[in-house]
Coordinates of C-alpha atoms and ligand atoms in Angstrom, one line a residue:
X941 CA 175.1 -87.5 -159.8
X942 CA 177.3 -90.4 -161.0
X943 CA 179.1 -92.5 -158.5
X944 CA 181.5 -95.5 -159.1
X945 CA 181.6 -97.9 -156.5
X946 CA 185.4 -100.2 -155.3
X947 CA 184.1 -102.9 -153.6
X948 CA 186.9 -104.5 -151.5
X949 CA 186.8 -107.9 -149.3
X950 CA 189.2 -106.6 -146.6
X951 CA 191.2 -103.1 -146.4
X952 CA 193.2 -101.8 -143.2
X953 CA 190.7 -98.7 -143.7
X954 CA 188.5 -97.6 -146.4
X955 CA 189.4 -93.5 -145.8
X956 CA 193.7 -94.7 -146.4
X957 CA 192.7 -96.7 -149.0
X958 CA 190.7 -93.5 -150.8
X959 CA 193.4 -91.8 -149.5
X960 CA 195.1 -93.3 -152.0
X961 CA 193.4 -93.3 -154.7
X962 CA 192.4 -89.6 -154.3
X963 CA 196.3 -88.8 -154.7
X964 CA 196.6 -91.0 -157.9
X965 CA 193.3 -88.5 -159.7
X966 CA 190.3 -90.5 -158.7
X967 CA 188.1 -88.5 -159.2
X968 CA 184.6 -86.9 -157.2
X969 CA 182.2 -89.1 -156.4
X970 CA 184.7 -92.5 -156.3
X971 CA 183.5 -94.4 -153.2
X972 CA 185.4 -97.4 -151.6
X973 CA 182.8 -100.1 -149.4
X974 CA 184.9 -102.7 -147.6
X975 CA 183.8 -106.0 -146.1
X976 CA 185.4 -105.5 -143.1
X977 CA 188.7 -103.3 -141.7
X978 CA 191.6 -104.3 -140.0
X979 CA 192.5 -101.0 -139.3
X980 CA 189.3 -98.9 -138.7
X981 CA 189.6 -95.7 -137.5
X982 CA 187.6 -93.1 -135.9
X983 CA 187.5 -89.5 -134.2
X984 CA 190.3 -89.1 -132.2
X985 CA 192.6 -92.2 -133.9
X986 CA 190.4 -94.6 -132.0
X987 CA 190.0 -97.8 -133.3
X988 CA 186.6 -98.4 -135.3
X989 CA 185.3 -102.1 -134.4
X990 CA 184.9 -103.6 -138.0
X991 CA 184.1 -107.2 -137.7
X992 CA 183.2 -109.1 -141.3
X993 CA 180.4 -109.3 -143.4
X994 CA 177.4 -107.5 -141.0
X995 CA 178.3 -103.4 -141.0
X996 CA 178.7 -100.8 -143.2
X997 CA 182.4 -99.7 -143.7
X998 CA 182.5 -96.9 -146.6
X999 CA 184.5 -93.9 -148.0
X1000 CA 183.4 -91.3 -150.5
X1001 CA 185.6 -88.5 -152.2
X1002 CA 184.3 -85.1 -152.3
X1003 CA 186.4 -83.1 -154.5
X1004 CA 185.5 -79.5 -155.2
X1005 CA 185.9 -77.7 -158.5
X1006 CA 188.1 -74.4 -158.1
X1007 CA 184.9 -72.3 -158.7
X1008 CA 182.6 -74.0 -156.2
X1009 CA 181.9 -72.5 -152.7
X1010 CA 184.5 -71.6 -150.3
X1011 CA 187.1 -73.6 -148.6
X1012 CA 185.5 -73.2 -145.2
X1013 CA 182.1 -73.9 -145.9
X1014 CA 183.0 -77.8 -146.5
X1015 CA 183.5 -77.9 -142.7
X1016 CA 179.7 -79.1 -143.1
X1017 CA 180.8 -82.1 -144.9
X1018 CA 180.1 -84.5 -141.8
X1019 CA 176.5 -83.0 -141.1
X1020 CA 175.9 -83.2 -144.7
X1021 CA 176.9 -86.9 -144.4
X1022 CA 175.1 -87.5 -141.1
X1023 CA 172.1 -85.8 -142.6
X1024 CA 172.2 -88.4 -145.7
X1025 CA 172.2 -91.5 -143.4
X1026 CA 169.7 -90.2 -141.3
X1027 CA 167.6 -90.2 -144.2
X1028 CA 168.7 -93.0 -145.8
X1029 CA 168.1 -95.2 -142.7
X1030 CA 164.8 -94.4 -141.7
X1031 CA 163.8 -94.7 -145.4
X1032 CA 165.0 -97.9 -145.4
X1033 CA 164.0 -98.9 -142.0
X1034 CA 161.4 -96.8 -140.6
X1035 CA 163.1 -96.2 -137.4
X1036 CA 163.6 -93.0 -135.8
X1037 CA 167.7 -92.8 -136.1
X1038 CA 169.0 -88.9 -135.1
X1039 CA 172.1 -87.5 -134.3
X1040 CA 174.4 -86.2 -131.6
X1041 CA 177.2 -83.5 -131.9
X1042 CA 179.5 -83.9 -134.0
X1043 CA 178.9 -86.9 -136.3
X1044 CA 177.4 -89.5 -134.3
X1045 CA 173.9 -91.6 -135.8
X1046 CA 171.9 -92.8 -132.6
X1047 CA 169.4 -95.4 -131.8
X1048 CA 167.6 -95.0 -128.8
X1049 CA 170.1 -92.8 -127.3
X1050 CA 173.1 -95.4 -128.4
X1051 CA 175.6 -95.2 -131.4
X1052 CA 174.7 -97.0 -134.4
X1053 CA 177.5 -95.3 -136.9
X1054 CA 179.9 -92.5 -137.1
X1055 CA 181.2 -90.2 -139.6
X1056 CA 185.0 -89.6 -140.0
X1057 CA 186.1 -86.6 -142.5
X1058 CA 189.7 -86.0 -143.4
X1059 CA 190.8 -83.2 -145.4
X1060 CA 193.6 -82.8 -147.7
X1061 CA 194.5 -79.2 -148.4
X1062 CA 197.6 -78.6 -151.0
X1063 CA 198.7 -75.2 -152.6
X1064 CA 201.0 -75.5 -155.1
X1065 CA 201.8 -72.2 -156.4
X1066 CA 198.3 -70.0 -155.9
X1067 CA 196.3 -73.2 -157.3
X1068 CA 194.1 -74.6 -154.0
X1069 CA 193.8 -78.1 -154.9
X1070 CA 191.7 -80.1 -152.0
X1071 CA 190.0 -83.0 -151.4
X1072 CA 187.7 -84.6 -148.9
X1073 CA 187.2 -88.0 -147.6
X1074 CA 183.7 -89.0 -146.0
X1075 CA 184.6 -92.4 -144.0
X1076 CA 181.0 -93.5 -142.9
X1077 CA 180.5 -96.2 -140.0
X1078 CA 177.0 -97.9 -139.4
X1079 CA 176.1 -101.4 -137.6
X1080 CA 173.9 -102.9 -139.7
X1081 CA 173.4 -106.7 -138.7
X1082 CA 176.4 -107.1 -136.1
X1083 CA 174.8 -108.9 -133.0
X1084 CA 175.0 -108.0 -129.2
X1085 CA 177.7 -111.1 -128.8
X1086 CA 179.7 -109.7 -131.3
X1087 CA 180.1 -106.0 -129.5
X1088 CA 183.5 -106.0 -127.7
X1089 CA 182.8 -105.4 -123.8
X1090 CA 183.7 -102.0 -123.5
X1091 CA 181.3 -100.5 -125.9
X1092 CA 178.5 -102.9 -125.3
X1093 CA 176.6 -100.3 -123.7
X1094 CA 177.0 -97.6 -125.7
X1095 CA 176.7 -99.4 -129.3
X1096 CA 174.0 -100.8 -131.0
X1097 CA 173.1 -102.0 -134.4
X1098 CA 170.0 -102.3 -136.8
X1099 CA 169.7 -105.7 -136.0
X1100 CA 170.4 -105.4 -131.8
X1101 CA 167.4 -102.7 -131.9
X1102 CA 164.3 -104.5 -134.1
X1103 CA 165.9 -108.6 -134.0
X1104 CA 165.9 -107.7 -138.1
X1105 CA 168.6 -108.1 -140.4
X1106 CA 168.9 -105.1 -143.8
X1107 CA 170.0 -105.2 -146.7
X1108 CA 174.0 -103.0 -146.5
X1109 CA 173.6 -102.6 -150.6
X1110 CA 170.1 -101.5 -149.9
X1111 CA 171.2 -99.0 -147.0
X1112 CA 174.8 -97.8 -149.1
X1113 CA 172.5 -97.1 -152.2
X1114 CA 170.6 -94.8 -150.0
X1115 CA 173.1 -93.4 -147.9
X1116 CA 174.8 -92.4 -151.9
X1117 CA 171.6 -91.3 -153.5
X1118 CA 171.1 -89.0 -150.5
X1119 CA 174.0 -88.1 -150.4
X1120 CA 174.9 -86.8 -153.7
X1121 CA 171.4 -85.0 -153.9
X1122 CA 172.6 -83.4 -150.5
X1123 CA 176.1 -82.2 -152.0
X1124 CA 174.2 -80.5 -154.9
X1125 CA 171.8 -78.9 -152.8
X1126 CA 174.9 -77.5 -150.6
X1127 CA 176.9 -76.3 -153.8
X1128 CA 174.2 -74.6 -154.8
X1129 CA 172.2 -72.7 -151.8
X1130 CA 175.2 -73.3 -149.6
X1131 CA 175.4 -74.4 -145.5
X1132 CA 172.6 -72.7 -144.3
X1133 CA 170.3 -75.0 -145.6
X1134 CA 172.8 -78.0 -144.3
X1135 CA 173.1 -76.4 -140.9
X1136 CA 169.4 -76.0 -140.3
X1137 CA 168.4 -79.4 -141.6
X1138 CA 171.3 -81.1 -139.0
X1139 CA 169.9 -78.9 -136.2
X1140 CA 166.5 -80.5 -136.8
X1141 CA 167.6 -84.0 -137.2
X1142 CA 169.7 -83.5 -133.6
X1143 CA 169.0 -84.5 -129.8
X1144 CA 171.9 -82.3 -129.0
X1145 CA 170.0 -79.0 -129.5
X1146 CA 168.2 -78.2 -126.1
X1147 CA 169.4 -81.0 -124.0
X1148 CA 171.6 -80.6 -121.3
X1149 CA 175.5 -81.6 -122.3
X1150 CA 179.0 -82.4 -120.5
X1151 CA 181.1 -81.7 -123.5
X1152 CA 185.4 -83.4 -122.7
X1153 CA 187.2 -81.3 -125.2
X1154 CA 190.9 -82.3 -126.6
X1155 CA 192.9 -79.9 -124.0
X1156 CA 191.4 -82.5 -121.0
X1157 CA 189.1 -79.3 -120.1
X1158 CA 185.2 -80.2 -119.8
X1159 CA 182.3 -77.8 -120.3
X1160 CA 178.6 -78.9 -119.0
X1161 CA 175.3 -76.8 -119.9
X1162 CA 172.8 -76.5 -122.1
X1163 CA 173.6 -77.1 -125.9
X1164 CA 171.4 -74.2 -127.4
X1165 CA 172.5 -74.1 -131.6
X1166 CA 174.9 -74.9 -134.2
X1167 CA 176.8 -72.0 -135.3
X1168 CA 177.3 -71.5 -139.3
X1169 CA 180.6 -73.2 -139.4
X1170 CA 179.2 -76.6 -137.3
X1171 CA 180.6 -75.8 -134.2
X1172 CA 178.0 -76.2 -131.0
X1173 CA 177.4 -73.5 -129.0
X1174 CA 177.1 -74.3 -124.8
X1175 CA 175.2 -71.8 -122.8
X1176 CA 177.3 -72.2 -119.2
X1177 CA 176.3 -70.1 -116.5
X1178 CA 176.9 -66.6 -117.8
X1179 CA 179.0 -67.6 -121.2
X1180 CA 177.9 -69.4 -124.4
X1181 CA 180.9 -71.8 -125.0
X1182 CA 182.0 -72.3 -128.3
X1183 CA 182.9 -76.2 -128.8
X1184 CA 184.6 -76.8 -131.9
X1185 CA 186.1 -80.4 -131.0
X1186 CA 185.4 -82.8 -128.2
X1187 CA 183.2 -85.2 -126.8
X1188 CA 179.6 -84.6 -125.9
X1189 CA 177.5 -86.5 -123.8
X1190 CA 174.0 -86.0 -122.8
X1191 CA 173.0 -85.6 -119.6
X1192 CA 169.1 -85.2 -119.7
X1193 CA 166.3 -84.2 -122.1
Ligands
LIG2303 C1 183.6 -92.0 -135.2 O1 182.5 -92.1 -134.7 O2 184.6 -91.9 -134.4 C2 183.9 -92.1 -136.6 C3 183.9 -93.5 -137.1 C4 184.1 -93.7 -138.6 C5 184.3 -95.1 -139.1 C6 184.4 -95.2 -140.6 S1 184.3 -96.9 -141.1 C7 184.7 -96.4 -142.7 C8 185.8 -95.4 -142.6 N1 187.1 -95.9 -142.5 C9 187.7 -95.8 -141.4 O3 188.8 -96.2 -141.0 N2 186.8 -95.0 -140.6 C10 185.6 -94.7 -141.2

């Protein structure tokens, strides 16, 4: 699959930026990397710490042909993508990077990146014309000093886990390749395959969760599956909550 990458010294945020781009006709498969953001964003319109010259800060743009699979099934997208950096980092690395419900990418039980996907869903007339962008997040060679105080604990980087610094080309050619071969894979077999793959790749499965979803309401028990649209089913004492937003934390193994 052919990509084209926009490499950019400094954006407010690579996903408005692709944004962009993707309402002007850029086509699938354009991909925005950034140097550093001064507007970052993740889940929830939180602010995503982007200092200079050390992370990866990267948007793709998934855009379906009419005939391809159904609307709903791209709510797999951000496995798909945390799936592909999996990959691509412990190819690259060797390290044993998994991931937590929804789209985060851990390293020893802390976050090393995150995966923001927005969706832009038009209808003019009967024609569905929609697009996706895959923001992707991962510390690369940021150092403890440089974590801001309130996420010091929870973050971590490549280089804050082994004292090495890697290649971000290196890591964003893998993350593509990976990525792209993933998408194909999807469009052809559809989720199932996606689905099963995140499952295995996950320390949510079969741990014990306290899940804070959007309405302020929180959920705690034991995180049992993914169902086939990504959402993570919570087996409480007597019912299996269905979490579709939120976040999870886990409590034991
Ligand atoms: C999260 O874990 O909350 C998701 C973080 C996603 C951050 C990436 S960095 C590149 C892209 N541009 C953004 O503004 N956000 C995503």
């Amino acid at each position: 699959m052919a990509f084209k990458i926009i490499h950019l010294n400094s954006v407010d945020s690579t996903n408005t930026y692709i944004d962009n781009l993707a309402k002007k006709g850029y086509p699938h498969g354009t991909v925005v990397v950034a140097d550093t953001q001064t507007a970052g964003r993740g889940r929830f319109r939180r602010q995503w710490f982007s200092p200079p010259g050390r992370n990866i800060y990267m948007s793709i743009l998934v855009r379906p042909e009419k005939t391809e699979r159904r609307l709903s099934d791209f709510s797999v997208l951000p496995m798909l993508a945390g799936i592909a950096c999996a990959r691509a980092i412990q190819s690259v690395t060797g390290l044993p990077v998994c991931l937590k419900w929804p789209n985060d990418i851990l390293l020893e039980e802390k976050k090393l990146g995150g995966i923001l996907v927005e969706s832009r869903i038009e209808a003019p007339g009967t024609e569905l014309n929609a697009f996706f962008i895959i923001g992707i997040g991962i510390n690369v060679n940021m150092k403890r000093e440089d974590l801001p105080e309130d996420i010091k604990d929870m973050a971590t980087s490549l280089y804050i886990s082994t004292g090495r610094e890697f290649s971000r080309e290196l890591l964003i050619e893998e993350i593509l390749r990976e990525f792209f071969r993933l998408y194909e894979e999807f469009i052809a077999m559809g989720k199932g395959y996606i689905i099963s793959e995140w499952q295995s790749l996950s320390t949510t499965i079969g741990r014990f969760v306290r899940c804070l979803l959007p309405d302020g309401r929180e959920v705690a028990g034991k995180a049992i599956a993914v169902d086939e649209d990504g959402h993570l089913l919570v087996q409480t004492e007597g019912v299996i909550e269905v979490i579709k937003a939120g976040d999870v934390f886990h409590c034991s193994s």
